[in-house]
XYZ file of C-alpha atoms in Angstrom:
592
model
C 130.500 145.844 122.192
C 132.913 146.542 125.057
C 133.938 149.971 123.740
C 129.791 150.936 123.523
C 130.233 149.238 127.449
C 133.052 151.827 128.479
C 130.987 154.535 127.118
C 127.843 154.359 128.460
C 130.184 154.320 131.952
C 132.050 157.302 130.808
C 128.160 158.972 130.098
C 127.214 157.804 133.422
C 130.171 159.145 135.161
C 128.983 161.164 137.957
C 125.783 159.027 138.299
C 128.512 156.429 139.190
C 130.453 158.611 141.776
C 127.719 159.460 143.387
C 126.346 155.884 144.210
C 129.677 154.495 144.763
C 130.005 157.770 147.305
C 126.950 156.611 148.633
C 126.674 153.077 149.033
C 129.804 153.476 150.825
C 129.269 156.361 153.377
C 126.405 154.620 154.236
C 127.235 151.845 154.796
C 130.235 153.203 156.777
C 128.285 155.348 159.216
C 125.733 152.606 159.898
C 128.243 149.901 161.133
C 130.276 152.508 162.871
C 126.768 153.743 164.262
C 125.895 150.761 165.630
C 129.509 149.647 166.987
C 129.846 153.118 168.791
C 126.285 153.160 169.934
C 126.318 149.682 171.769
C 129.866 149.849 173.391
C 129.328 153.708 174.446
C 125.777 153.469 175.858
C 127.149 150.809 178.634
C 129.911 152.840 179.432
C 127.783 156.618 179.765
C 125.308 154.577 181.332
C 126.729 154.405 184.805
C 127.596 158.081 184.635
C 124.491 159.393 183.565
C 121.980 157.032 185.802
C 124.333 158.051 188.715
C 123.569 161.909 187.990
C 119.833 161.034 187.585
C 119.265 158.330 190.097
C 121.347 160.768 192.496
C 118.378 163.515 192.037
C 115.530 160.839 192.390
C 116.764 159.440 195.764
C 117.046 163.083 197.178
C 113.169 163.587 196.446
C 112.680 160.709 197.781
C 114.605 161.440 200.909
C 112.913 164.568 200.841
C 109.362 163.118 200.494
C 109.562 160.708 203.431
C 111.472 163.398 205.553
C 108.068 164.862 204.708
C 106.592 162.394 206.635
C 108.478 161.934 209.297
C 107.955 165.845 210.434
C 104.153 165.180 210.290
C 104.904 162.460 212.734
C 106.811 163.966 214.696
C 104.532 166.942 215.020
C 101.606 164.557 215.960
C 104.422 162.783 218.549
C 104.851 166.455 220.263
C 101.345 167.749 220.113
C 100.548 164.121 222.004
C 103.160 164.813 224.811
C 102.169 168.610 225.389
C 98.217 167.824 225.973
C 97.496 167.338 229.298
C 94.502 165.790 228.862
C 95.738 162.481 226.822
C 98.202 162.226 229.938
C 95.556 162.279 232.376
C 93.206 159.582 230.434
C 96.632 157.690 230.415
C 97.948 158.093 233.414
C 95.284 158.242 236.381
C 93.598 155.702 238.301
C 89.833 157.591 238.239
C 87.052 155.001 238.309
C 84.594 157.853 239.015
C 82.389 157.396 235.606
C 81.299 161.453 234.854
C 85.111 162.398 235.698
C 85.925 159.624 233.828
C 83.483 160.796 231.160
C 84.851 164.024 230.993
C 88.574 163.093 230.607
C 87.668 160.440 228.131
C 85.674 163.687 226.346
C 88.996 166.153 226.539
C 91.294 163.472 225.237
C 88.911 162.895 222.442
C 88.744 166.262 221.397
C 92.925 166.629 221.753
C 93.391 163.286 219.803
C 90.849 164.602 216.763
C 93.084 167.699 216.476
C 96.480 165.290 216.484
C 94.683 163.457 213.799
C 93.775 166.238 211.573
C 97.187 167.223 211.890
C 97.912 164.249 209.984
C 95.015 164.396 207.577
C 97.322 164.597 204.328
C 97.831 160.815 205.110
C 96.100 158.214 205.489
C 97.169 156.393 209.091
C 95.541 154.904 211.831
C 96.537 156.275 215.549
C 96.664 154.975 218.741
C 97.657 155.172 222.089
C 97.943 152.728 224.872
C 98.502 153.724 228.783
C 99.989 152.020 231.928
C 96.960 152.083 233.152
C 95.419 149.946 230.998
C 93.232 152.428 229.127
C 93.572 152.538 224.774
C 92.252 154.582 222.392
C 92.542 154.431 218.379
C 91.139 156.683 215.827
C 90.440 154.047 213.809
C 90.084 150.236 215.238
C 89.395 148.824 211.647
C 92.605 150.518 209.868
C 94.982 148.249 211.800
C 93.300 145.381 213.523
C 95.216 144.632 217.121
C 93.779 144.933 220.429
C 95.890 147.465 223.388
C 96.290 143.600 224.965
C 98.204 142.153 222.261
C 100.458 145.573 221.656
C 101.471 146.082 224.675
C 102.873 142.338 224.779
C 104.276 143.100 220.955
C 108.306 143.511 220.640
C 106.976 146.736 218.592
C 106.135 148.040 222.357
C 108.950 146.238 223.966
C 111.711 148.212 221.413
C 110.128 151.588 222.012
C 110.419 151.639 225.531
C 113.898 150.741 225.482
C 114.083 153.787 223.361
C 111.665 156.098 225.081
C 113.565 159.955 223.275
C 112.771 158.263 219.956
C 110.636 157.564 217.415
C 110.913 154.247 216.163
C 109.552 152.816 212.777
C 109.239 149.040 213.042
C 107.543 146.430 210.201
C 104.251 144.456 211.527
C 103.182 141.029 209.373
C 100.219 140.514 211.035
C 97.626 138.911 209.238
C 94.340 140.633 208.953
C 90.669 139.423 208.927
C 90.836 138.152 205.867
C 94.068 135.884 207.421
C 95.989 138.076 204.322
C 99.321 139.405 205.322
C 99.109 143.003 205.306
C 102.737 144.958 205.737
C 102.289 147.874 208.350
C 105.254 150.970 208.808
C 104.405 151.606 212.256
C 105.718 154.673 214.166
C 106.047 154.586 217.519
C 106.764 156.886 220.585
C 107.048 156.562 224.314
C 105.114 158.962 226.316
C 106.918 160.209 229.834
C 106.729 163.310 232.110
C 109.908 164.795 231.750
C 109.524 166.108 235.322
C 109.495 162.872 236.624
C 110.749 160.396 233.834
C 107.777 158.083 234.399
C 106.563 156.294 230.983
C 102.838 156.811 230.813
C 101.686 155.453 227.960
C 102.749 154.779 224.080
C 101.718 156.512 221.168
C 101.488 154.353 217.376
C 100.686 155.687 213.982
C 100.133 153.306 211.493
C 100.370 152.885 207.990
C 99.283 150.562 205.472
C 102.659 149.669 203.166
C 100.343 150.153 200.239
C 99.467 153.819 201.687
C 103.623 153.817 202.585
C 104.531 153.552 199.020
C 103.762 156.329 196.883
C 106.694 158.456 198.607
C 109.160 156.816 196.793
C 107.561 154.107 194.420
C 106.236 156.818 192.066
C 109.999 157.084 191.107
C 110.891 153.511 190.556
C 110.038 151.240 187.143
C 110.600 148.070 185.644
C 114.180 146.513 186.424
C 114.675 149.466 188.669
C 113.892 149.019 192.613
C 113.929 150.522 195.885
C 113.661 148.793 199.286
C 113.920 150.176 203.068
C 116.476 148.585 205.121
C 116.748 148.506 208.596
C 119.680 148.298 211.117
C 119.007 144.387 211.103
C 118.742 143.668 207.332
C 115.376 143.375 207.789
C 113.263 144.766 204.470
C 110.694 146.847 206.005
C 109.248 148.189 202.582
C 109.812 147.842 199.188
C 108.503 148.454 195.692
C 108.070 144.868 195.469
C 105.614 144.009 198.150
C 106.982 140.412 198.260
C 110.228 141.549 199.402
C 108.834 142.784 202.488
C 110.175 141.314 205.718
C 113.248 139.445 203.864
C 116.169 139.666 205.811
C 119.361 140.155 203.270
C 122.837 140.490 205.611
C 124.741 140.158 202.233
C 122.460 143.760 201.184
C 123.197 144.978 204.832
C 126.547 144.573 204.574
C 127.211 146.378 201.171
C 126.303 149.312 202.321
C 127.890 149.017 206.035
C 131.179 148.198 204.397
C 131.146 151.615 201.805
C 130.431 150.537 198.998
C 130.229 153.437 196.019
C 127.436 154.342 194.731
C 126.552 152.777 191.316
C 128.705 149.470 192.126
C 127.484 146.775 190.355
C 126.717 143.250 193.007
C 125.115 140.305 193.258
C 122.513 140.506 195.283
C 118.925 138.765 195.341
C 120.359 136.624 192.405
C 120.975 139.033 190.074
C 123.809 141.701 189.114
C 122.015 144.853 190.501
C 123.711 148.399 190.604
C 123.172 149.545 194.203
C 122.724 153.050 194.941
C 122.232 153.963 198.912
C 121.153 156.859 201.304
C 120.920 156.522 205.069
C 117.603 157.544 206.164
C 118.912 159.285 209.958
C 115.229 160.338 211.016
C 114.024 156.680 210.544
C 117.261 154.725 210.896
C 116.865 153.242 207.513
C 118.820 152.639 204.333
C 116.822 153.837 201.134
C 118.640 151.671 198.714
C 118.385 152.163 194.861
C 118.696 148.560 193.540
C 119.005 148.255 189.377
C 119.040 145.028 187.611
C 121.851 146.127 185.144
C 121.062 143.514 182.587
C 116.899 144.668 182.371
C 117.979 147.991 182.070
C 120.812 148.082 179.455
C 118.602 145.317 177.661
C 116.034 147.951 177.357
C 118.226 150.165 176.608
C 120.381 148.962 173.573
C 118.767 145.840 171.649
C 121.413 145.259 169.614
C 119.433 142.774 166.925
C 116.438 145.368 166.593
C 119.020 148.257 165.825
C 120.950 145.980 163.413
C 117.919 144.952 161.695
C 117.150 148.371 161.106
C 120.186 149.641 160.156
C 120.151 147.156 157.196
C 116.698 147.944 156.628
C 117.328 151.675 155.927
C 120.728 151.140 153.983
C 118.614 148.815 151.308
C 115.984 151.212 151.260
C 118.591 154.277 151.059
C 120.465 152.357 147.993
C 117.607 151.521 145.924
C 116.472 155.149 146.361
C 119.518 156.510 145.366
C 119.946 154.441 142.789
C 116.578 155.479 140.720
C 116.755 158.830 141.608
C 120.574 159.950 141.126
C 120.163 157.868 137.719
C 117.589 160.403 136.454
C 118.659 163.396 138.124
C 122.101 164.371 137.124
C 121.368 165.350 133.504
C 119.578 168.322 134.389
C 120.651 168.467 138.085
C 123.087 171.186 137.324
C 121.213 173.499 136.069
C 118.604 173.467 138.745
C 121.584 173.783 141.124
C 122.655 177.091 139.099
C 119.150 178.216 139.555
C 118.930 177.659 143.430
C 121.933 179.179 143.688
C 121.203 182.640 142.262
C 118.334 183.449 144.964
C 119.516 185.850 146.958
C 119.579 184.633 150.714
C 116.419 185.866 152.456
C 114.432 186.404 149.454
C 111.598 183.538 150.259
C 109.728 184.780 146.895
C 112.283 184.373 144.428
C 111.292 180.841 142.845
C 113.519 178.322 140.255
C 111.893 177.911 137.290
C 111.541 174.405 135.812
C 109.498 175.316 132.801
C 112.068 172.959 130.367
C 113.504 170.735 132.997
C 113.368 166.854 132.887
C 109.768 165.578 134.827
C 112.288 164.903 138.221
C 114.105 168.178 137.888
C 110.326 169.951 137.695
C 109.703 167.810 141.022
C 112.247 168.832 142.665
C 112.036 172.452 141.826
C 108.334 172.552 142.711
C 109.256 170.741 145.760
C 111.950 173.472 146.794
C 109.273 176.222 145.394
C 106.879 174.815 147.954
C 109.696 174.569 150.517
C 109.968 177.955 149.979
C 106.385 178.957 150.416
C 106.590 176.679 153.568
C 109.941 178.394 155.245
C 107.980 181.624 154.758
C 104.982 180.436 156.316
C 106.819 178.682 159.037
C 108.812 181.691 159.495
C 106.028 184.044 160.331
C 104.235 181.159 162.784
C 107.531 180.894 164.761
C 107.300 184.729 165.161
C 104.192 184.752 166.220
C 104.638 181.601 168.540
C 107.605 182.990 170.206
C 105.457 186.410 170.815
C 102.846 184.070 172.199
C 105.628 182.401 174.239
C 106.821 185.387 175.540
C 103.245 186.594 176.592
C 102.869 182.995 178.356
C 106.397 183.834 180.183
C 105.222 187.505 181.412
C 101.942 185.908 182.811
C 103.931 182.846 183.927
C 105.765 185.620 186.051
C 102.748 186.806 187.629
C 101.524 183.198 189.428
C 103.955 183.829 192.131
C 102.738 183.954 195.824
C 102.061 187.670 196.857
C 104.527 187.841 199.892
C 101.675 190.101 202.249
C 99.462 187.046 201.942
C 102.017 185.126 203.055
C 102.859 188.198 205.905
C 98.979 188.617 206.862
C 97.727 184.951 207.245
C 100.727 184.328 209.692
C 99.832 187.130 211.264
C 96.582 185.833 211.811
C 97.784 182.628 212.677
C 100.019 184.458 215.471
C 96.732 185.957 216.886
C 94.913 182.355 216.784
C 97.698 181.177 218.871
C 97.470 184.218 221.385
C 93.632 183.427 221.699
C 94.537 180.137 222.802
C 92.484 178.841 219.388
C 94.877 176.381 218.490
C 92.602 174.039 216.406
C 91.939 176.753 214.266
C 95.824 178.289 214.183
C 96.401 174.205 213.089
C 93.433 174.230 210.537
C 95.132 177.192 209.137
C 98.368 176.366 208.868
C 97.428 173.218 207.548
C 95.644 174.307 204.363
C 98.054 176.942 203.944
C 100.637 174.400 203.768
C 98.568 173.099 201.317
C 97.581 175.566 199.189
C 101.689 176.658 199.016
C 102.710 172.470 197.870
C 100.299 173.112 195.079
C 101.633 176.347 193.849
C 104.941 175.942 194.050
C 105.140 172.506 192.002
C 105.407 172.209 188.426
C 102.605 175.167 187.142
C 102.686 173.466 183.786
C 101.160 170.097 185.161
C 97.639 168.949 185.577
C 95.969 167.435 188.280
C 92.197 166.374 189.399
C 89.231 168.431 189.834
C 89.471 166.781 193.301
C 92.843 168.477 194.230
C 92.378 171.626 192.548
C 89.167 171.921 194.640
C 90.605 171.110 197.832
C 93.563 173.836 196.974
C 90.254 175.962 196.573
C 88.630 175.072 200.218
C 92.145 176.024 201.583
C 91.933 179.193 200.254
C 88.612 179.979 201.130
C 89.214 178.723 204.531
C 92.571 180.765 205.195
C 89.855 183.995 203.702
C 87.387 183.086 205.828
C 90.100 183.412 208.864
C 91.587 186.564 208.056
C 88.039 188.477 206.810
C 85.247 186.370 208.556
C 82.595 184.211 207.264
C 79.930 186.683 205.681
C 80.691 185.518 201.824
C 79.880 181.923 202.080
C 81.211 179.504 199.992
C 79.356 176.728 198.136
C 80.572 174.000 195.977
C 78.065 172.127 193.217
C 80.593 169.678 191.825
C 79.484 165.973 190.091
C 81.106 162.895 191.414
C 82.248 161.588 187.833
C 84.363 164.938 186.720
C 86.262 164.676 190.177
C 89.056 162.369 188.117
C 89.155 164.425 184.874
C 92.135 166.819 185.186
C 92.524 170.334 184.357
C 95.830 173.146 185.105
C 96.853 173.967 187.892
C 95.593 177.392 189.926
C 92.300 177.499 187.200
C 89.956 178.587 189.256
C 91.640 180.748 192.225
C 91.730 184.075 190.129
C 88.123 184.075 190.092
C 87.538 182.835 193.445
C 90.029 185.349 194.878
C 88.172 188.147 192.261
C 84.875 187.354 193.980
C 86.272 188.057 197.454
C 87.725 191.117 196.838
C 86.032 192.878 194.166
C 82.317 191.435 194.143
C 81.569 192.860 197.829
C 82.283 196.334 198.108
C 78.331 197.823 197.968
C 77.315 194.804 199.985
C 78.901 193.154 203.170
C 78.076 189.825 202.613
C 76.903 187.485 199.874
C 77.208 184.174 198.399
C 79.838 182.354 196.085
C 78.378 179.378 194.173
C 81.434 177.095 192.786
C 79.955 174.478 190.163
C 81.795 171.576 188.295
C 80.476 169.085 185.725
C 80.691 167.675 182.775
C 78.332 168.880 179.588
C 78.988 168.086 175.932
C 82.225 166.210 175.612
C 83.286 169.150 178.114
C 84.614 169.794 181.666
C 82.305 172.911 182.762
C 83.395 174.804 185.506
C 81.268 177.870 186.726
C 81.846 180.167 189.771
C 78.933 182.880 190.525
C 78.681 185.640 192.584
C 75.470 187.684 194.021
C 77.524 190.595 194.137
C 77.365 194.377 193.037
C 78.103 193.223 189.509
C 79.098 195.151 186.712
C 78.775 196.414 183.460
C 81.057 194.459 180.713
C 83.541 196.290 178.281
C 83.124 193.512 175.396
C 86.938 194.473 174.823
C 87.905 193.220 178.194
C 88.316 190.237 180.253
C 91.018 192.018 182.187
C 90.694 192.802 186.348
C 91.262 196.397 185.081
C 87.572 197.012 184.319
C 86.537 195.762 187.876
C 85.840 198.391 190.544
C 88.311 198.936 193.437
C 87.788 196.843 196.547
C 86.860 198.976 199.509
C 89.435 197.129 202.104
C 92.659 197.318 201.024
C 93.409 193.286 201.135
C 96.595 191.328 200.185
C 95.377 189.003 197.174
C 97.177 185.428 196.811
C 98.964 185.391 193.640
C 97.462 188.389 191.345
C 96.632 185.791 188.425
C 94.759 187.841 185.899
C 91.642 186.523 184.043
C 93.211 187.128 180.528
C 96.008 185.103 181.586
C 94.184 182.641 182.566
C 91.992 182.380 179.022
C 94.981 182.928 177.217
C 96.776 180.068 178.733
C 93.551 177.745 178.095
C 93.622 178.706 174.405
C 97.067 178.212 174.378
C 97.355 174.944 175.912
C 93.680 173.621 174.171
C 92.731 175.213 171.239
C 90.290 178.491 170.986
C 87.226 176.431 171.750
C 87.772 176.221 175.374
C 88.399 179.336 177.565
C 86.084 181.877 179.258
C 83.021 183.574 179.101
C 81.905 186.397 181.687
C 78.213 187.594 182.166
C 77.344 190.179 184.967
C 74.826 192.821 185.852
C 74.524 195.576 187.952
C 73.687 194.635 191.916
C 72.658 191.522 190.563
C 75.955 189.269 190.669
C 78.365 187.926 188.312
C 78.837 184.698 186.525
C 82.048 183.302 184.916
C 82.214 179.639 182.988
C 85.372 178.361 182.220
C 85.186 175.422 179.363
C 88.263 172.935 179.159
C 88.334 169.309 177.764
C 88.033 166.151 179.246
C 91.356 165.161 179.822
C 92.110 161.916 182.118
C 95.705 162.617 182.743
């Protein structure tokens, strides 16, 4: 009985080798795995949050430096118009002169204020002689009385070359606590040195945030710190106005960057950058034990580990069992296809019911390499079509040239609302092109990128093709690529109009069927379609010789919808003769 034992194990021989083999390299690698992967993930961790957290707290830096230049702007446009420092400054009780300066100031504060239309603050000033005005009274609820008495006032005319940002808790109406970042100038005639008046902008801490919060997540915080260790803003809204010396001090004193501390009552890794245009420390502040909790849970990966070695041994067990009897001659088959030769299959006509699987399985592999094969051929021909066209939405640099230029000759007209209104959208329209072109955003902000172009057009050409937009409310949140509709817009303007000197473009959004419709017609000269193209090519030649924006073609544009959502969506032209053209673009509903 013991010899028939020994000899069934002699049989079994490499059925037993290869188990043992196994059991034990799996085993092996899965309790090194998980040793190596918890004590090396807290030590990279440091190094590799630095690198990253490094790059997040320049954008931020660079997003509220954004900010601070719009102030700033608003701050010097208020100082150069003579009209604010008249309403200000002067003793007239006369009512129509007094009607007339307190018209001129309201005209020069309405072009300060679209100035800083891409946020959303309240303005106002307040002057020594008693006189206020705000552009909006309900946005931060205080009377020119109670701000002139306010230590916000008091610090800024200490400080009269500066711009000061200060924290105000005042509670609102609702007798809610409502954190305000105010900014704050003095304004003086530098001839004489005399303070006439102070200029605020307020903002709402809510409005505040999205600079820098849109980078921050669970365990992982940022607060503003002043001068005084006073918490001006924060990702955690009930940090605001907390006064932390101990937080002051770390930073004061040195400390490096990624430092673990205990502040706020936890250990937090503290990451800093002084803020010189605001006088504030941006600090970085990461609760080390939420993050490397997230990071590594130790029982979950243990667990699983153990999981997938029982699973792994049972499987191995069955199948090795029944496989190596006629495993080696299925190996000898594999081996003598020749490499390359997808159509050379094993044949497992007399093989054992395993060995038959396994063959048909690496015949179908096979089949599936080839297939696979000829797909990534065709997808990296597809990717190198999406790079060429890629190339092509770049800003032309003779739009760039020619709407300066026109900006120039706004400013030499003396038109400088308009020279603002220009500069302002083309400020836009350039932060939407330059960002990431593979992201998506609203209907709302790709149309307002539109009305920025059209407006910058209407500038440089005139106003004889109008512009109309048709767009329902509920598709203004559904999102879509980026720079969509602008080829045809910017087709329409230059190629639409040469038989006629003026028309109408017609720019239509909604949703219809599960779909997010977008049409833009023309009552141009028209023209008559090639069914084989969708290309610029088969358009006639514009009679002015005008500097386009980006030089986006249409079939780029369809064959980046197709690529991106499948061959149902994309874009279908109709046009006829000195009639007009019309050109709907289907994409899906997509929320984000």
């Amino acid at each position: 009985m013991i010899g028939n034992f020994i000899n069934n194990i002699r049989k079994q021989g490499l059925f037993l080798k290869l188990f043992l083999v196994t059991l034990i390299s799996i085993v092996t690698v899965s309790l090194l795995t998980l040793a190596i992967t918890i004590s090396m993930s807290e030590k990279l961790f440091l190094q590799t949050f630095s690198i990253t957290n490094g790059k997040l707290l320049n954008q931020m830096k660079t997003n509220l430096e954004s900010y601070n230049n719009i102030i700033a702007t608003g701050a010097t446009m208020m100082a150069q118009n003579e009209a604010i420092r008249n309403y200000l400054s002067s003793g007239e009780t006369d009512a129509v002169n007094l009607a007339i300066k307190t018209y001129h100031m309201t005209e020069g504060m309405r072009a300060i204020r679209s100035n800083l239309s891409a946020v959303d603050v309240g303005i106002m000033i307040v002057g020594v002689n008693g006189r206020s005005y705000s552009t909006d009274p309900w946005y931060w609820d205080i009377s020119a009385d109670e701000l002139m008495a306010h230590p916000i006032t008091k610090e800024t005319i200490s400080h009269p070359d500066q711009i000061l940002y200060q924290l105000d808790l005042r509670e609102n109406k609702e007798n809610v606590k409502e954190p305000m970042l105010v900014a704050s100038k003095a304004l003086f005639d530098h001839s004489t040195g005399r303070i006439y008046g102070t200029m605020y902008v307020a903002i709402r801490d809510r409005d505040f945030k999205p600079f820098y919060a849109n980078f921050t997540s669970e365990g992982n915080d940022v607060v503003l710190l002043n001068k005084k260790g006073l918490i001006v803003s924060s990702s955690k809204t009930e940090m605001i106005g907390l006064r932390d010396k101990k937080l002051l001090q770390e930073v004061e004193d040195g400390g490096k960057d990624g430092d673990s501390t205990y502040v706020m009552g936890n250990e937090r890794i503290v990451f800093s950058e002084y803020l010189p245009e605001f006088d504030f420390y941006m600090m970085n502040l990461i609760d080390k034990n939420a993050v490397t909790g997230q990071m590594v849970n130790a029982k979950a990966v243990t667990l699983t580990i153990m999981a997938i070695v029982a699973i792994s041994l049972i499987i191995v067990f069955l199948i090795t069992r029944k496989m190596t009897k006629s495993l080696r001659v299925l190996v000898k088959q594999m081996s003598s296809i020749p490499t390359g030769d997808f159509d050379n299959h094993v044949d497992v006509t007399n093989s054992s019911y395993e060995v038959k699987e396994l063959g048909n399985a690496f015949n179908f592999m096979l089949d599936s390499l080839h297939d696979y094969v000829d797909k990534l051929m065709e997808t990296q021909k597809q990717q190198r079509n999406a790079e060429l066209a890629a190339l092509q939405m770049q800003i032309n640099p003779h739009f760039l040239y020619n709407t300066l230029a026109s900006i120039k000759f706004l400013v030499q007209q003396g038109n400088k609302e308009k020279a603002a209104g220009t500069i302002n959208s083309l400020i836009s329209l350039l932060q939407n092109t330059v960002s990431d072109v593979h992201s998506t955003i609203p209907v709302s902000q790709e149309l307002e990128s539109l009305k920025h172009y059209v407006y910058i057009n209407h500038v440089r050409y005139g106003e004889k093709i109008r512009v109309n937009y048709f767009v329902e409310p509920e598709s203004l949140d559904y999102h879509m690529p980026k720079l969509i509709l602008q080829p045809f817009i910017e087709n329409a303007f230059f190629h639409a109009f040469n038989l006629k000197d003026e028309g109408r473009i017609l720019i239509m959004i909604s949703v219809q069927e599960e779909q997010l419709v977008c049409e833009v017609v023309d009552n141009g000269d028209g023209m008559d379609l090639d069914p084989n193209l969708l290309e610029e090519e088969q358009l006639p030649a514009s009679k002015h010789k005008r500097q386009l924006f980006s030089g986006i073609g249409i079939r780029n544009v369809d064959d980046r919808i197709k690529l991106l959502y499948g061959e149902r969506y994309g874009i279908n032209i109709t046009s006829k003769r000195n009639e007009g053209t019309q050109i709907v673009v289907t994409l899906p509903l997509l929320k984000n």
